[in-house]
Tab-separated table of C-alpha atoms in Angstrom:
chain	number	residue	atom	x	y	z
A	1	UNK	CA	26.481	-4.297	2.035
A	2	UNK	CA	23.328	-6.390	2.168
A	3	UNK	CA	22.302	-9.331	-0.019
A	4	UNK	CA	18.608	-9.448	-0.993
A	5	UNK	CA	16.660	-10.765	-3.982
A	6	UNK	CA	19.872	-12.123	-5.567
A	7	UNK	CA	21.576	-8.715	-5.699
A	8	UNK	CA	23.653	-6.559	-3.361
A	9	UNK	CA	22.462	-3.335	-1.759
A	10	UNK	CA	25.498	-1.067	-1.477
A	11	UNK	CA	26.026	2.104	0.535
A	12	UNK	CA	28.386	4.853	-0.594
A	13	UNK	CA	28.458	8.302	1.003
A	14	UNK	CA	25.206	7.487	2.839
A	15	UNK	CA	23.411	6.735	-0.456
A	16	UNK	CA	22.282	3.315	-1.633
A	17	UNK	CA	22.342	1.418	-4.924
A	18	UNK	CA	22.154	-2.105	-6.336
A	19	UNK	CA	24.709	-4.313	-8.101
A	20	UNK	CA	24.327	-7.848	-9.421
A	21	UNK	CA	26.497	-10.849	-8.520
A	22	UNK	CA	29.033	-9.811	-11.202
A	23	UNK	CA	29.344	-6.302	-9.723
A	24	UNK	CA	27.360	-4.771	-12.606
A	25	UNK	CA	25.467	-1.682	-11.523
A	26	UNK	CA	21.685	-2.129	-11.556
A	27	UNK	CA	20.935	1.309	-10.109
A	28	UNK	CA	23.509	3.898	-8.998
A	29	UNK	CA	24.254	4.628	-5.335
A	30	UNK	CA	22.078	7.733	-5.288
A	31	UNK	CA	19.028	6.522	-3.338
A	32	UNK	CA	17.991	7.596	0.143
A	33	UNK	CA	16.635	4.152	1.057
A	34	UNK	CA	16.082	0.733	-0.526
A	35	UNK	CA	13.675	-1.753	1.045
A	36	UNK	CA	13.799	-5.362	-0.221
A	37	UNK	CA	10.403	-6.979	-0.763
A	38	UNK	CA	9.211	-10.366	-1.987
A	39	UNK	CA	8.792	-11.186	-5.676
A	40	UNK	CA	12.318	-9.804	-6.375
A	41	UNK	CA	11.045	-6.271	-5.764
A	42	UNK	CA	12.539	-3.243	-4.024
A	43	UNK	CA	10.810	-0.131	-2.736
A	44	UNK	CA	13.088	2.831	-3.505
A	45	UNK	CA	13.194	6.277	-1.946
A	46	UNK	CA	14.949	8.896	-4.048
A	47	UNK	CA	17.076	11.659	-2.483
A	48	UNK	CA	13.887	13.768	-2.674
A	49	UNK	CA	12.169	10.943	-0.725
A	50	UNK	CA	9.861	10.001	-3.596
A	51	UNK	CA	8.923	6.313	-3.599
A	52	UNK	CA	8.617	3.702	-6.301
A	53	UNK	CA	9.247	0.003	-6.975
A	54	UNK	CA	11.782	-1.767	-9.201
A	55	UNK	CA	12.663	-5.408	-9.734
A	56	UNK	CA	16.094	-6.948	-9.186
A	57	UNK	CA	17.031	-6.236	-12.833
A	58	UNK	CA	16.352	-2.499	-12.429
A	59	UNK	CA	13.067	-2.523	-14.367
A	60	UNK	CA	10.635	0.113	-13.122
A	61	UNK	CA	7.503	-1.522	-11.722
A	62	UNK	CA	5.964	1.607	-10.137
A	63	UNK	CA	7.435	5.020	-11.046
A	64	UNK	CA	9.510	6.741	-8.357
A	65	UNK	CA	7.106	9.658	-7.843
A	66	UNK	CA	5.008	9.004	-4.740
A	67	UNK	CA	5.379	10.668	-1.357
A	68	UNK	CA	4.527	7.359	0.316
A	69	UNK	CA	4.530	3.733	-0.772
A	70	UNK	CA	4.148	0.481	1.136
A	71	UNK	CA	3.203	-3.117	0.559
A	72	UNK	CA	-0.250	-3.993	1.877
A	73	UNK	CA	0.493	-7.339	3.463
A	74	UNK	CA	3.182	-9.938	3.897
A	75	UNK	CA	2.694	-11.534	0.477
A	76	UNK	CA	3.623	-8.235	-1.259
A	77	UNK	CA	0.817	-8.775	-3.758
A	78	UNK	CA	-0.257	-5.127	-3.608
A	79	UNK	CA	1.337	-1.732	-3.055
A	80	UNK	CA	-0.443	1.307	-1.674
A	81	UNK	CA	0.821	4.679	-2.950
A	82	UNK	CA	0.063	8.246	-1.840
A	83	UNK	CA	0.655	11.334	-3.970
A	84	UNK	CA	1.506	14.893	-2.870
A	85	UNK	CA	-2.225	15.677	-2.571
A	86	UNK	CA	-2.714	12.725	-0.165
A	87	UNK	CA	-4.717	10.770	-2.747
A	88	UNK	CA	-4.066	7.043	-2.571
A	89	UNK	CA	-4.122	4.218	-5.083
A	90	UNK	CA	-3.287	0.536	-5.331
A	91	UNK	CA	-0.916	-1.278	-7.702
A	92	UNK	CA	-0.328	-5.013	-7.960
A	93	UNK	CA	3.175	-6.477	-7.721
A	94	UNK	CA	3.520	-6.308	-11.521
A	95	UNK	CA	2.877	-2.549	-11.482
A	96	UNK	CA	-0.671	-2.688	-12.837
A	97	UNK	CA	-2.895	0.030	-11.413
A	98	UNK	CA	-5.696	-1.746	-9.540
A	99	UNK	CA	-7.313	1.382	-8.084
A	100	UNK	CA	-6.425	4.844	-9.414
A	101	UNK	CA	-4.686	7.369	-7.173
A	102	UNK	CA	-7.886	9.168	-6.160
A	103	UNK	CA	-9.033	7.477	-2.915
A	104	UNK	CA	-8.403	7.651	0.807
A	105	UNK	CA	-7.757	4.228	2.319
A	106	UNK	CA	-8.284	3.008	5.850
A	107	UNK	CA	-7.781	-0.482	7.273
A	108	UNK	CA	-6.726	-3.392	5.114
A	109	UNK	CA	-6.655	-7.140	5.617
A	110	UNK	CA	-4.919	-9.287	3.016
A	111	UNK	CA	-6.612	-8.427	-0.297
A	112	UNK	CA	-9.421	-6.338	1.203
A	113	UNK	CA	-9.299	-2.618	1.978
A	114	UNK	CA	-11.731	0.054	3.122
A	115	UNK	CA	-11.628	3.226	1.045
A	116	UNK	CA	-13.564	6.364	0.247
A	117	UNK	CA	-13.873	8.842	-2.584
A	118	UNK	CA	-16.147	11.865	-2.871
A	119	UNK	CA	-18.043	11.018	0.347
A	120	UNK	CA	-18.764	7.447	-0.807
A	121	UNK	CA	-17.339	4.555	1.242
A	122	UNK	CA	-16.254	1.249	-0.288
A	123	UNK	CA	-15.014	-2.179	0.757
A	124	UNK	CA	-12.675	-3.255	-2.047
A	125	UNK	CA	-11.713	-6.846	-2.827
A	126	UNK	CA	-8.378	-6.250	-4.563
A	127	UNK	CA	-8.289	-9.800	-5.914
A	128	UNK	CA	-11.632	-9.295	-7.655
A	129	UNK	CA	-12.936	-5.732	-7.942
A	130	UNK	CA	-16.284	-7.133	-9.111
A	131	UNK	CA	-16.798	-8.057	-5.435
A	132	UNK	CA	-16.445	-4.429	-4.309
A	133	UNK	CA	-19.133	-3.412	-1.835
A	134	UNK	CA	-20.502	0.129	-1.936
A	135	UNK	CA	-21.433	0.977	1.640
A	136	UNK	CA	-24.756	2.654	2.433
A	137	UNK	CA	-25.082	6.351	1.599
A	138	UNK	CA	-24.037	8.537	4.492
A	139	UNK	CA	-21.668	5.958	5.983
A	140	UNK	CA	-18.301	7.522	6.727
A	141	UNK	CA	-15.122	5.618	7.469
A	142	UNK	CA	-13.207	6.771	10.538
A	143	UNK	CA	-9.425	6.906	10.486
A	144	UNK	CA	-7.706	4.586	12.922
A	145	UNK	CA	-4.117	3.592	13.472
A	146	UNK	CA	-3.223	0.940	10.904
A	147	UNK	CA	-2.014	-2.226	12.516
A	148	UNK	CA	-0.361	-5.264	11.023
A	149	UNK	CA	-1.001	-8.375	13.065
A	150	UNK	CA	-1.077	-11.707	11.312
A	151	UNK	CA	-4.310	-13.656	11.611
A	152	UNK	CA	-6.192	-10.923	13.446
A	153	UNK	CA	-9.750	-10.118	12.389
A	154	UNK	CA	-9.757	-6.492	11.322
A	155	UNK	CA	-12.553	-4.072	11.965
A	156	UNK	CA	-13.445	-0.625	10.640
A	157	UNK	CA	-15.052	2.138	12.674
A	158	UNK	CA	-17.911	3.763	10.771
A	159	UNK	CA	-20.157	6.724	11.471
A	160	UNK	CA	-23.520	7.979	10.258
A	161	UNK	CA	-25.492	10.940	11.601
A	162	UNK	CA	-22.976	11.409	14.455
A	163	UNK	CA	-23.424	7.800	15.622
A	164	UNK	CA	-20.551	5.290	15.542
A	165	UNK	CA	-20.351	1.558	15.049
A	166	UNK	CA	-18.028	-1.137	13.704
A	167	UNK	CA	-18.125	-3.389	10.652
A	168	UNK	CA	-15.721	-6.164	9.763
A	169	UNK	CA	-14.050	-7.065	6.465
A	170	UNK	CA	-17.045	-9.135	5.427
A	171	UNK	CA	-19.303	-6.053	5.726
A	172	UNK	CA	-20.996	-7.499	8.801
A	173	UNK	CA	-22.022	-4.984	11.450
A	174	UNK	CA	-20.261	-5.974	14.648
A	175	UNK	CA	-21.411	-2.971	16.708
A	176	UNK	CA	-24.480	-1.140	15.405
A	177	UNK	CA	-24.503	2.600	14.763
A	178	UNK	CA	-25.711	3.485	18.272
A	179	UNK	CA	-22.749	5.151	19.953
């Protein structure tokens, strides 16, 4: 038994569920995993290991249908989801779709994330999509291990014409495309 977001996470027969302070069932003990998050949210994994998000009242915020789901940063303002075709999208903490599930995402830093779709690379400002930067044609984003260090300046490896370089989250070239 664990207390989080003003409810109890219960385990029964290796399955998890939620009950309120009056022992009223919020969701049955049928889930593979329940991860408490801020904003009274929980990431759920079904027995089929499909992910979604609910609030502490049991209201569905993001449907339980994604093969992968995670919060983007410590404030839990945004959730990244991945479908069975490895397409990714972004939802806000209220469950509003910010970016449709049709991208591939790379590094993220707070409300900024590098993404690509149909051979076009982007630098998305999730707090204001009007500030999205479309990177130069031919620029490809290179997959790196995602890391989550507070306060660290994040960088993205890019390539063009078999040359590599690095840009930061302000779209400033840190290492030119020479290597």
